[in-house]
Amino acid sequence: MAAGPRVLYHATGGGLGHGMRVLALARQLSRRLGGRHVIVVNTPFAAALTEVARREPGVELIVAGGDWDRLVALLWQQVCLCPDLWVIDTLPRGVVGELVPLLEGWSGCPRVLIARPLKPAYVREYDIAAWVQCHYDLVLVPGERGPLAELDRALLLPPFLIRDREELPSCEEALDLVQAHEPVVLVAGSGSEEECRQWCVEGGRMAANWPSGAPPLRVAVPPGVAVEARLLIRHMPLIECMPAVRLLVGSAGYHLVHEARFAGVPGLFRPRRRQYDDQAGRLLAGEVAGADLPAQALECLSRPAPARTETVNGAALAAERIADVLLRVNRRRRTPDRT
Amino acid sequence: VFACARCGKRVCPQHAWPLAADTFACVSCAHERDYYDAADTDNDSDPYFYAADYRSRSGFTETADPKDFQQGDRAALAEDEGGGWEDDAGGS
């Protein structure tokens, strides 16, 4: 058995974001503490997450399928293995409320919530702030303030990223990843398989009238997504391509937007409707993609690139804080109770 | 469908303004002072009564503003807050 703690992560929900955020944290914790880091996901993009996780020692993915009963049974199985810490992403009650019976009926280890913002109506209708106050020990706010950022136990942090700045490849290495000789305009598919296909079509439209002197176009989709497109790349994690990207085009998901800002790459993003995530609220005025995307992209390329955000990876800071919590808990466990 | 207690016009439930004792007024009649005061509803947030509010202040003309909010603007003004929480395992 690996030395170090056993940490259970819960990242149910569609898309790549939930899994990527906990992977970003898990790899930082694994470096600091060793141990086993078990991530439960139910996304159709599990193949892409597996591609990232297989490079991280001590980190493993469990892909949950089936109905609510099977999901709860799987979680009971995991909590019966007595994790030292439970980290839950974004949805404090689980995407279909699967965490409610566990968090109310079991208190075997500290619980940490990664609190990407939720829509205010959900927070209000389900009294989420009170729920979190009652059932969580620490709330990590990863770069975007939502209703839960006001809680006493909230810790405000920069965005969680899957790579630290010093881990990003050089421009030359990144050019190999995007299969080009000069930095590219990257159209990135994410969100759902259907949205990936839509971005492939959009990339094809852009390529049809793309000026010969402009930076080359590439279309990126996560591994495992069944699409065919010209100029296609499938590298994961996408942030490793950023040093070779002149302009990023895609949906306004958490990671695409923050990875572009982190790397100083201008972005044109199209907000998509999500049940819990307000993608439009994430964007600055100049980042919103319009109807004439090719013209807007060329105009954007004629301007100087924005300065990159000089923040460190929030996942690294969170890991420091959690390691401190875990160590304190473990120390307390080792100290005999004298009363 | 209701009948306006003042003018008898037939109005749908969405455009019928409740008065006392199970009676209703159409929007036009509800704008008149007696009915407006009697209406058992909070008119401050209703687009139909924004005009009634600003017309009562000094400095504004009595002519209707063609750019004013109308019933058709209700959907555009409503916040997109979603719903169906915790029903979809693919929500995000």
CSV table of C-alpha atoms in Angstrom, one decimal, chain A residues 11-212:
chain,number,residue,atom,x,y,z
A,11,ALA,CA,-16.1,15.3,-9.6
A,12,THR,CA,-19.5,14.4,-11.1
A,13,GLY,CA,-21.0,16.4,-13.8
A,14,GLY,CA,-20.6,16.8,-17.6
A,15,GLY,CA,-17.7,18.3,-19.5
A,16,LEU,CA,-14.0,18.3,-18.6
A,17,GLY,CA,-13.9,21.0,-15.9
A,18,HIS,CA,-14.9,19.1,-12.8
A,19,GLY,CA,-12.4,16.4,-13.4
A,20,MET,CA,-9.6,18.8,-14.5
A,21,ARG,CA,-10.0,20.9,-11.3
A,22,VAL,CA,-9.7,17.9,-9.0
A,23,LEU,CA,-6.9,16.5,-11.1
A,24,ALA,CA,-5.1,19.8,-10.7
A,25,LEU,CA,-5.4,19.5,-7.0
A,26,ALA,CA,-4.7,15.8,-6.7
A,27,ARG,CA,-1.4,16.0,-8.5
A,28,GLN,CA,-0.2,18.8,-6.2
A,29,LEU,CA,-1.3,16.8,-3.1
A,30,SER,CA,0.3,13.7,-4.4
A,31,ARG,CA,3.6,15.5,-4.9
A,32,ARG,CA,3.6,16.8,-1.3
A,33,LEU,CA,2.1,13.9,0.6
A,34,GLY,CA,2.3,10.8,-1.6
A,35,GLY,CA,-0.5,8.4,-0.9
A,36,ARG,CA,-3.5,7.4,-3.1
A,37,HIS,CA,-5.7,9.9,-4.8
A,38,VAL,CA,-8.9,8.3,-6.1
A,39,ILE,CA,-11.1,10.5,-8.4
A,40,VAL,CA,-14.7,9.6,-9.1
A,41,VAL,CA,-16.1,11.1,-12.4
A,42,ASN,CA,-19.1,10.4,-14.6
A,43,THR,CA,-18.2,12.6,-17.6
A,44,PRO,CA,-18.2,11.3,-21.2
A,45,PHE,CA,-14.7,12.8,-21.4
A,46,ALA,CA,-13.2,10.2,-19.1
A,47,ALA,CA,-10.8,9.1,-21.8
A,48,ALA,CA,-9.3,12.6,-21.9
A,49,LEU,CA,-9.0,12.8,-18.1
A,50,THR,CA,-7.4,9.3,-18.1
A,51,GLU,CA,-4.8,10.7,-20.5
A,52,VAL,CA,-3.9,13.4,-18.0
A,53,ALA,CA,-4.1,11.2,-14.9
A,54,ARG,CA,-1.9,8.4,-16.2
A,55,ARG,CA,1.1,10.8,-16.0
A,56,GLU,CA,0.5,11.4,-12.3
A,57,PRO,CA,1.8,8.9,-9.8
A,58,GLY,CA,-0.7,7.9,-7.1
A,59,VAL,CA,-3.7,9.3,-9.0
A,60,GLU,CA,-6.4,7.1,-10.4
A,61,LEU,CA,-9.8,7.6,-12.0
A,62,ILE,CA,-13.0,5.7,-11.3
A,63,VAL,CA,-15.6,6.3,-14.0
A,64,ALA,CA,-19.1,6.0,-12.4
A,65,GLY,CA,-22.0,5.0,-14.6
A,66,GLY,CA,-25.5,3.9,-14.1
A,67,ASP,CA,-28.2,5.4,-12.0
A,68,TRP,CA,-28.4,7.2,-8.7
A,69,ASP,CA,-28.4,4.0,-6.6
A,70,ARG,CA,-25.3,2.6,-8.3
A,71,LEU,CA,-23.5,5.9,-7.8
A,72,VAL,CA,-24.4,6.1,-4.1
A,73,ALA,CA,-23.3,2.4,-3.7
A,74,LEU,CA,-20.0,3.2,-5.4
A,75,LEU,CA,-19.5,6.1,-3.1
A,76,TRP,CA,-20.3,4.1,0.0
A,77,GLN,CA,-17.8,1.6,-1.1
A,78,GLN,CA,-15.2,4.3,-1.3
A,79,VAL,CA,-15.9,5.9,2.0
A,80,CYS,CA,-15.8,2.5,3.7
A,81,LEU,CA,-12.1,2.4,2.7
A,82,CYS,CA,-11.7,5.3,5.2
A,83,PRO,CA,-10.2,8.1,3.2
A,84,ASP,CA,-8.2,10.7,5.1
A,85,LEU,CA,-9.8,13.5,3.2
A,86,TRP,CA,-12.7,14.0,0.8
A,87,VAL,CA,-12.5,16.7,-1.9
A,88,ILE,CA,-15.7,17.6,-3.8
A,89,ASP,CA,-15.8,19.8,-6.8
A,90,THR,CA,-18.4,22.6,-7.4
A,91,LEU,CA,-21.6,20.8,-6.6
A,92,PRO,CA,-21.7,20.4,-2.8
A,93,ARG,CA,-24.6,17.9,-2.9
A,94,GLY,CA,-23.4,16.1,-6.0
A,95,VAL,CA,-24.7,16.5,-9.5
A,96,VAL,CA,-27.9,14.5,-8.8
A,97,GLY,CA,-27.9,14.9,-5.0
A,98,GLU,CA,-25.9,11.7,-4.5
A,99,LEU,CA,-23.8,13.2,-1.7
A,100,VAL,CA,-26.7,14.1,0.5
A,101,PRO,CA,-27.1,10.7,2.3
A,102,LEU,CA,-23.3,10.3,2.7
A,103,LEU,CA,-22.5,13.7,4.0
A,104,GLU,CA,-25.5,13.7,6.4
A,105,GLY,CA,-24.9,10.1,7.6
A,106,TRP,CA,-21.1,9.8,7.8
A,107,SER,CA,-18.3,12.0,9.2
A,108,GLY,CA,-15.2,9.9,8.9
A,109,CYS,CA,-12.8,12.5,7.5
A,110,PRO,CA,-12.6,16.3,6.7
A,111,ARG,CA,-14.5,17.5,3.6
A,112,VAL,CA,-13.2,20.1,1.3
A,113,LEU,CA,-15.3,21.9,-1.4
A,114,ILE,CA,-13.8,23.4,-4.5
A,115,ALA,CA,-16.4,26.1,-5.0
A,116,ARG,CA,-16.6,27.2,-8.6
A,117,PRO,CA,-19.5,29.6,-8.7
A,118,LEU,CA,-23.1,28.2,-9.0
A,119,LYS,CA,-26.1,30.0,-10.3
A,120,PRO,CA,-27.7,32.0,-7.5
A,121,ALA,CA,-31.2,30.5,-8.0
A,122,TYR,CA,-29.8,27.0,-7.2
A,123,VAL,CA,-27.9,28.3,-4.2
A,124,ARG,CA,-31.1,30.0,-3.0
A,125,GLU,CA,-33.6,27.2,-3.6
A,126,TYR,CA,-31.5,24.5,-2.0
A,127,ASP,CA,-30.1,26.7,0.8
A,128,ILE,CA,-26.6,25.7,-0.4
A,129,ALA,CA,-24.7,28.1,1.8
A,130,ALA,CA,-26.2,26.6,5.0
A,131,TRP,CA,-25.6,23.1,3.6
A,132,VAL,CA,-22.0,23.8,3.0
A,133,GLN,CA,-21.5,25.5,6.3
A,134,CYS,CA,-22.9,22.4,8.0
A,135,HIS,CA,-21.1,19.7,6.0
A,136,TYR,CA,-17.8,21.1,4.8
A,137,ASP,CA,-14.6,21.9,6.7
A,138,LEU,CA,-12.9,24.1,4.1
A,139,VAL,CA,-14.2,25.9,1.0
A,140,LEU,CA,-11.6,26.6,-1.7
A,141,VAL,CA,-12.7,29.5,-4.1
A,142,PRO,CA,-10.6,28.9,-7.3
A,143,GLY,CA,-10.4,32.3,-9.0
A,144,GLU,CA,-14.0,33.1,-9.4
A,145,ARG,CA,-16.2,34.5,-6.6
A,146,GLY,CA,-19.6,33.1,-6.2
A,147,PRO,CA,-22.2,33.1,-3.4
A,148,LEU,CA,-20.1,30.6,-1.3
A,149,ALA,CA,-17.1,32.9,-1.4
A,150,GLU,CA,-18.6,34.8,1.5
A,151,LEU,CA,-18.6,31.9,3.9
A,152,ASP,CA,-16.3,32.1,7.0
A,153,ARG,CA,-14.4,29.0,6.0
A,154,ALA,CA,-13.8,30.1,2.4
A,155,LEU,CA,-10.3,30.5,1.1
A,156,LEU,CA,-9.9,32.8,-1.9
A,157,LEU,CA,-7.3,31.4,-4.4
A,158,PRO,CA,-6.2,32.0,-8.0
A,159,PRO,CA,-7.7,29.6,-10.7
A,160,PHE,CA,-6.8,25.9,-10.4
A,161,LEU,CA,-4.7,24.9,-13.4
A,162,ILE,CA,-3.4,21.5,-14.4
A,163,ARG,CA,0.2,22.9,-14.9
A,164,ASP,CA,2.3,25.3,-12.9
A,165,ARG,CA,4.0,28.0,-14.9
A,166,GLU,CA,7.4,26.4,-14.8
A,167,GLU,CA,5.9,23.2,-16.1
A,168,LEU,CA,4.7,24.7,-19.4
A,169,PRO,CA,6.8,23.6,-22.3
A,170,SER,CA,9.0,26.0,-24.4
A,171,CYS,CA,7.5,27.5,-27.5
A,172,GLU,CA,9.6,25.0,-29.6
A,173,GLU,CA,8.2,22.1,-27.7
A,174,ALA,CA,4.7,23.4,-27.9
A,175,LEU,CA,5.0,23.9,-31.7
A,176,ASP,CA,5.6,20.1,-31.9
A,177,LEU,CA,2.4,19.5,-29.9
A,178,VAL,CA,0.3,21.7,-32.3
A,179,GLN,CA,2.2,20.3,-35.3
A,180,ALA,CA,3.2,23.7,-36.7
A,181,HIS,CA,6.3,25.7,-37.5
A,182,GLU,CA,4.9,29.0,-36.0
A,183,PRO,CA,2.3,29.8,-33.3
A,184,VAL,CA,-1.2,29.0,-34.3
A,185,VAL,CA,-4.8,30.1,-34.0
A,186,LEU,CA,-6.3,27.3,-32.0
A,187,VAL,CA,-10.0,26.5,-32.2
A,188,ALA,CA,-10.7,24.3,-29.1
A,189,GLY,CA,-13.7,22.0,-28.7
A,190,SER,CA,-15.0,21.2,-25.2
A,191,GLY,CA,-18.2,21.0,-23.2
A,192,SER,CA,-19.9,18.0,-24.9
A,193,GLU,CA,-19.2,15.8,-28.0
A,194,GLU,CA,-21.8,17.8,-29.9
A,195,GLU,CA,-20.2,21.1,-29.1
A,196,CYS,CA,-16.8,19.6,-30.1
A,197,ARG,CA,-18.3,18.7,-33.5
A,198,GLN,CA,-19.7,22.3,-33.8
A,199,TRP,CA,-16.2,23.7,-33.1
A,200,CYS,CA,-14.8,21.4,-35.8
A,201,VAL,CA,-17.3,22.8,-38.3
A,202,GLU,CA,-16.5,26.4,-37.2
A,203,GLY,CA,-12.8,25.7,-37.6
A,204,GLY,CA,-13.5,24.4,-41.1
A,205,ARG,CA,-15.4,27.5,-42.0
A,206,MET,CA,-12.6,29.7,-40.7
A,207,ALA,CA,-10.0,27.7,-42.7
A,208,ALA,CA,-12.1,28.1,-46.0
A,209,ASN,CA,-11.2,31.8,-46.3
A,210,TRP,CA,-8.3,32.1,-44.0
A,211,PRO,CA,-5.6,34.5,-45.4
A,212,SER,CA,-2.4,32.8,-46.4
